[in-house]
Amino acid sequence: MSESDYQYIQELVYKLSRISLGPQKKTLVVSRIIKRMRELRCATLGQYCDLLRRPSGQQELSELIDAISTNHTYFFRESPHFDYLTRHILAGADRSVQRPFSMWSAACSTGEEPYSFAMVLEEQRLYERGFEWEMVATDISHHVVARAELGVFPATALTRVPQRLFRHLKQEPSGNYRVVDAIRRRIRFLQMNLFAPHATIRENFDLIVCRNVMIYFDGETRTELTQSLVRRLRPGGILFVGHSESLSGVDAPLERVQPAIYRRIAS
Ligand SMILES: C[S@@+](CC[C@H](N)C(=O)[O-])C[C@H]1O[C@@H](n2cnc3c(N)ncnc32)[C@H](O)[C@@H]1O
């Protein structure tokens, strides 16, 4: 890969997704693009870049982002967030508020994250009369959103799901498990770039979960994203970030509650 081709890919990916690809990512980037090059019969990276530049290459842009982005995720990742939801948010919620508890899983990947939180919320709904919840789950990648919406997972993906929560999963003849309709119909899945929020994304979420995506952004982008997320939280609402994604130094009306847990300061 020539330096100029790599620079073109770096700039394009940044423009489309704000994912920051340093020089050290070059080998990884090439290995991920090679599959697309084979499928499109491009013999060199230069040919692939030419295709991306052409008007007919527009559709390939989203395939490029899909190829570049890391979608690694799993059920009940980062357990302190689930403990906090149960012990503090749900246990301490103001029940005089007559609207469903609302959550946004921003950068939801293949669905393990939103469904893990959804199972906890659904348990609360079954246990507490009158409690309702709704969720939006978004990701920049069409492919992962489509998989998330399907809600089908092999048994090997479910090893961290507590046994009592298996009532929210139904085994299919193939042996895979499908998240029950009662949960799936409460989640709205959308393909969406965090930097081009969909007009229908509301502005008063009780909880926003944006985990393990900020690590791919530079400092300036992290600040911009955090400020945009905070605007979509109700005052007093909670933001979860990944445990390796401290927001210290980020200028936003947030107070740190615990590692990776922040509250929007009432204004
Ligand atoms: C490592 S996964 C994290 C999944 C999940 N939040 C978790 O913690 O397990 C990162 C996800 O961020 C998504 N992503 C990257 N850049 C994005 C952007 N600009 N807008 C929306 N999603 C983005 C990727 O497609 C990927 O699915």
Coordinates of C-alpha atoms and ligand atoms in Angstrom, one line a residue:
M1 CA 0.0 0.0 0.0
S2 CA 1.5 3.3 -1.0
E3 CA 1.6 6.2 1.6
S4 CA -0.8 8.3 -0.5
D5 CA -3.4 5.4 -0.8
Y6 CA -3.2 4.9 3.0
Q7 CA -3.6 8.6 3.6
Y8 CA -6.6 8.7 1.3
I9 CA -8.2 5.8 3.2
Q10 CA -7.4 7.4 6.5
E11 CA -9.0 10.7 5.5
L12 CA -12.0 9.1 4.0
V13 CA -12.7 6.9 7.0
Y14 CA -12.3 10.0 9.3
K15 CA -14.6 12.0 7.2
L16 CA -17.3 9.3 7.1
S17 CA -17.1 7.9 10.7
R18 CA -14.6 10.0 12.6
I19 CA -12.7 6.8 13.3
S20 CA -9.0 7.8 13.7
L21 CA -6.6 5.4 11.9
G22 CA -3.0 6.1 13.1
P23 CA 0.0 5.0 11.0
Q24 CA 0.3 1.9 13.3
K25 CA -3.1 0.6 12.0
K26 CA -1.8 0.2 8.4
T27 CA -1.4 -3.6 8.4
L28 CA -4.7 -4.1 10.1
V29 CA -6.5 -1.8 7.7
V30 CA -5.0 -3.6 4.7
S31 CA -5.9 -7.0 6.0
R32 CA -9.5 -5.8 6.5
I33 CA -9.8 -4.2 3.0
I34 CA -8.3 -7.1 1.2
K35 CA -11.5 -9.1 1.4
R36 CA -13.5 -6.3 -0.2
M37 CA -10.8 -6.0 -2.9
R38 CA -11.1 -9.6 -3.8
E39 CA -14.9 -9.4 -3.9
L40 CA -14.6 -6.4 -6.2
R41 CA -11.7 -7.9 -8.3
C42 CA -9.4 -5.0 -7.5
A43 CA -5.8 -6.2 -8.0
T44 CA -4.2 -3.3 -6.0
L45 CA -5.2 -0.9 -3.3
G46 CA -4.8 1.9 -5.8
Q47 CA -7.6 0.4 -7.9
Y48 CA -9.8 0.1 -4.8
C49 CA -9.2 3.8 -4.0
D50 CA -10.1 4.7 -7.6
L51 CA -13.3 2.9 -7.2
L52 CA -14.1 4.7 -4.0
R53 CA -13.5 8.1 -5.7
R54 CA -16.0 7.3 -8.5
P55 CA -19.7 8.3 -8.2
S56 CA -20.5 4.6 -8.7
G57 CA -18.3 3.9 -5.6
Q58 CA -20.7 5.6 -3.2
Q59 CA -22.2 2.3 -2.1
E60 CA -18.8 1.0 -1.3
L61 CA -18.2 3.7 1.3
S62 CA -20.5 2.0 3.8
E63 CA -18.8 -1.4 3.0
L64 CA -15.5 0.3 3.7
I65 CA -16.7 1.5 7.1
D66 CA -18.0 -1.9 7.9
A67 CA -14.7 -3.5 7.0
I68 CA -12.7 -1.0 9.1
S69 CA -14.9 -0.8 12.2
T70 CA -14.3 -3.2 15.1
N71 CA -17.6 -4.8 16.1
H72 CA -16.4 -6.9 19.0
T73 CA -19.0 -7.2 21.7
Y74 CA -20.6 -9.7 24.1
F75 CA -23.5 -10.2 26.4
F76 CA -23.3 -8.6 29.9
R77 CA -20.0 -6.9 29.0
E78 CA -18.7 -4.7 31.9
S79 CA -20.9 -6.0 34.7
P80 CA -20.7 -2.8 37.0
H81 CA -23.0 -1.1 34.6
F82 CA -25.7 -3.8 35.0
D83 CA -25.3 -3.6 38.8
Y84 CA -25.7 0.2 38.7
L85 CA -28.8 0.0 36.5
T86 CA -30.4 -2.4 38.9
R87 CA -29.3 -1.1 42.3
H88 CA -29.3 2.6 41.6
I89 CA -31.2 3.7 38.5
L90 CA -34.2 1.3 38.7
A91 CA -34.3 1.0 42.5
G92 CA -34.1 4.8 42.9
A93 CA -36.3 5.9 40.0
D94 CA -38.9 8.6 40.6
R95 CA -42.1 6.6 40.0
S96 CA -44.2 9.7 39.8
V97 CA -42.8 10.3 36.3
Q98 CA -45.5 8.9 34.0
R99 CA -43.5 7.9 31.0
P100 CA -41.5 4.8 30.0
F101 CA -37.9 4.5 31.1
S102 CA -36.0 5.3 27.9
M103 CA -32.5 4.1 26.9
W104 CA -30.3 4.6 23.9
S105 CA -27.6 2.0 23.0
A106 CA -25.4 4.1 20.8
A107 CA -22.9 1.9 18.8
C108 CA -24.9 -1.3 19.6
S109 CA -22.9 -3.6 17.2
T110 CA -24.6 -7.0 16.7
G111 CA -27.1 -6.5 19.6
E112 CA -25.5 -8.2 22.6
E113 CA -25.3 -4.9 24.4
P114 CA -28.9 -3.6 23.9
Y115 CA -30.4 -7.1 24.6
S116 CA -28.4 -7.5 27.8
F117 CA -29.8 -4.2 29.1
A118 CA -33.3 -5.0 27.7
M119 CA -33.4 -8.3 29.7
V120 CA -32.7 -6.4 32.9
L121 CA -35.4 -3.8 32.0
E122 CA -37.9 -6.5 31.1
E123 CA -37.3 -8.2 34.4
Q124 CA -38.2 -4.9 36.1
R125 CA -41.3 -4.6 34.0
L126 CA -42.5 -8.1 34.9
Y127 CA -41.7 -7.5 38.6
E128 CA -42.9 -3.9 39.0
R129 CA -46.5 -3.1 38.1
G130 CA -46.7 -0.1 35.8
F131 CA -43.0 0.0 34.9
E132 CA -42.5 0.4 31.2
W133 CA -39.4 0.8 29.1
E134 CA -38.3 1.6 25.5
M135 CA -35.0 1.6 23.7
V136 CA -33.3 2.8 20.6
A137 CA -30.2 0.9 19.4
T138 CA -28.0 2.4 16.7
D139 CA -24.8 1.7 14.9
I140 CA -23.0 3.1 11.8
S141 CA -22.8 -0.4 10.2
H142 CA -25.8 -1.7 8.2
H143 CA -24.6 -5.2 8.6
V144 CA -24.4 -5.3 12.4
V145 CA -27.7 -3.4 12.8
A146 CA -29.4 -6.0 10.6
R147 CA -27.9 -8.8 12.7
A148 CA -28.9 -7.1 15.9
E149 CA -32.5 -6.7 14.7
L150 CA -32.7 -10.4 13.9
G151 CA -31.8 -11.1 17.6
V152 CA -30.5 -14.7 16.9
F153 CA -27.4 -15.9 18.8
P154 CA -25.6 -19.2 19.0
A155 CA -25.5 -20.9 22.5
T156 CA -21.8 -20.1 22.7
A157 CA -22.5 -16.4 22.7
L158 CA -24.8 -16.8 25.7
T159 CA -22.4 -18.1 28.4
R160 CA -22.5 -14.9 30.4
V161 CA -26.3 -14.6 30.4
P162 CA -27.6 -15.5 33.9
Q163 CA -29.7 -18.6 33.9
R164 CA -32.8 -16.8 35.2
L165 CA -32.7 -14.6 32.1
F166 CA -33.0 -17.4 29.6
R167 CA -36.8 -17.0 29.8
H168 CA -36.2 -14.1 27.5
L169 CA -34.6 -16.3 24.9
K170 CA -36.3 -19.0 22.8
Q171 CA -34.4 -21.9 21.4
E172 CA -34.9 -22.5 17.7
P173 CA -34.8 -25.8 15.8
S174 CA -31.3 -24.9 14.6
G175 CA -30.1 -24.8 18.3
N176 CA -29.6 -21.1 18.2
Y177 CA -31.5 -18.8 20.5
R178 CA -33.8 -15.9 19.6
V179 CA -34.6 -13.0 21.8
V180 CA -38.4 -13.1 22.5
D181 CA -40.7 -10.8 20.6
A182 CA -41.8 -9.1 23.8
I183 CA -38.3 -7.6 24.1
R184 CA -37.5 -7.2 20.4
R185 CA -40.6 -5.1 19.7
R186 CA -39.6 -2.6 22.4
I187 CA -36.3 -1.8 20.7
R188 CA -36.0 0.4 17.6
F189 CA -32.9 -0.5 15.7
L190 CA -31.4 2.1 13.3
Q191 CA -28.4 2.5 11.2
M192 CA -27.0 5.8 12.3
N193 CA -23.7 7.6 12.4
L194 CA -23.1 9.1 15.9
F195 CA -22.1 12.3 14.1
A196 CA -25.2 12.6 12.0
P197 CA -27.9 11.8 14.5
H198 CA -31.2 10.8 13.1
A199 CA -33.9 13.5 13.4
T200 CA -36.1 11.1 15.4
I201 CA -33.5 10.6 18.1
R202 CA -35.2 12.2 21.2
E203 CA -33.7 14.5 23.7
N204 CA -34.6 13.3 27.1
F205 CA -33.2 9.8 27.5
D206 CA -32.9 8.4 31.1
L207 CA -29.9 6.4 30.1
I208 CA -27.4 6.5 27.2
V209 CA -24.9 3.6 26.8
C210 CA -22.0 4.5 24.5
R211 CA -19.3 2.0 25.3
N212 CA -16.1 0.9 23.6
V213 CA -16.4 3.2 20.6
M214 CA -14.8 6.4 21.9
I215 CA -11.5 4.6 21.9
Y216 CA -11.5 4.8 18.1
F217 CA -11.9 8.6 18.2
D218 CA -9.4 11.5 18.8
G219 CA -9.7 13.8 21.8
E220 CA -11.6 16.6 19.9
T221 CA -14.1 14.1 18.5
R222 CA -14.6 12.5 21.9
T223 CA -15.5 15.9 23.3
E224 CA -17.9 16.7 20.4
L225 CA -19.6 13.3 20.8
T226 CA -19.9 13.6 24.6
Q227 CA -21.5 17.0 24.3
S228 CA -23.9 15.7 21.7
L229 CA -24.8 12.7 23.9
V230 CA -25.3 14.9 27.0
R231 CA -27.8 17.1 25.0
R232 CA -29.9 14.0 24.5
L233 CA -30.0 13.1 28.2
R234 CA -32.6 14.5 30.5
P235 CA -31.1 16.5 33.4
G236 CA -30.0 13.9 36.0
G237 CA -29.9 11.2 33.3
I238 CA -27.0 8.7 33.2
L239 CA -24.3 8.1 30.6
F240 CA -22.3 4.8 30.6
V241 CA -19.0 4.7 28.7
G242 CA -16.6 1.9 28.4
H243 CA -14.3 1.3 31.4
S244 CA -11.3 2.2 29.3
E245 CA -12.9 5.5 28.2
S246 CA -12.5 8.1 31.0
L247 CA -14.1 11.4 30.2
S248 CA -11.7 13.4 32.4
G249 CA -10.8 16.6 30.6
V250 CA -13.9 16.5 28.4
D251 CA -15.8 19.8 28.7
A252 CA -19.4 18.7 29.3
P253 CA -22.1 19.2 32.0
L254 CA -21.5 15.8 33.6
E255 CA -20.5 14.6 37.1
R256 CA -18.6 11.4 37.5
V257 CA -20.6 9.0 39.7
Q258 CA -18.3 5.9 39.4
P259 CA -15.7 4.8 36.9
A260 CA -17.4 4.9 33.5
I261 CA -20.7 6.2 34.9
Y262 CA -21.6 9.9 34.6
R263 CA -24.7 11.9 35.4
R264 CA -25.9 15.0 33.5
I265 CA -25.9 17.9 35.9
A266 CA -29.3 19.5 36.2
S267 CA -29.4 22.9 34.6
Ligands
LIG1 C1 -16.3 -2.4 19.7 S1 -18.0 -2.1 19.2 C2 -18.7 -1.8 20.7 C3 -20.1 -2.5 20.9 C4 -20.8 -2.3 22.2 N1 -21.1 -0.9 22.5 C5 -19.9 -2.9 23.3 O1 -19.4 -2.1 24.2 O2 -19.8 -4.1 23.4 C6 -17.9 -0.5 18.4 C7 -19.1 -0.2 17.5 O3 -19.0 1.2 17.2 C8 -19.5 1.4 15.9 N2 -19.1 2.7 15.4 C9 -17.9 3.1 15.0 N3 -17.9 4.4 14.6 C10 -19.2 4.8 14.7 C11 -19.9 6.0 14.4 N4 -19.3 7.1 13.9 N5 -21.2 6.0 14.6 C12 -21.9 5.0 15.0 N6 -21.3 3.8 15.3 C13 -20.0 3.7 15.2 C14 -18.9 0.2 15.1 O4 -19.6 -0.1 13.9 C15 -19.0 -0.9 16.2 O5 -20.1 -1.7 16.0

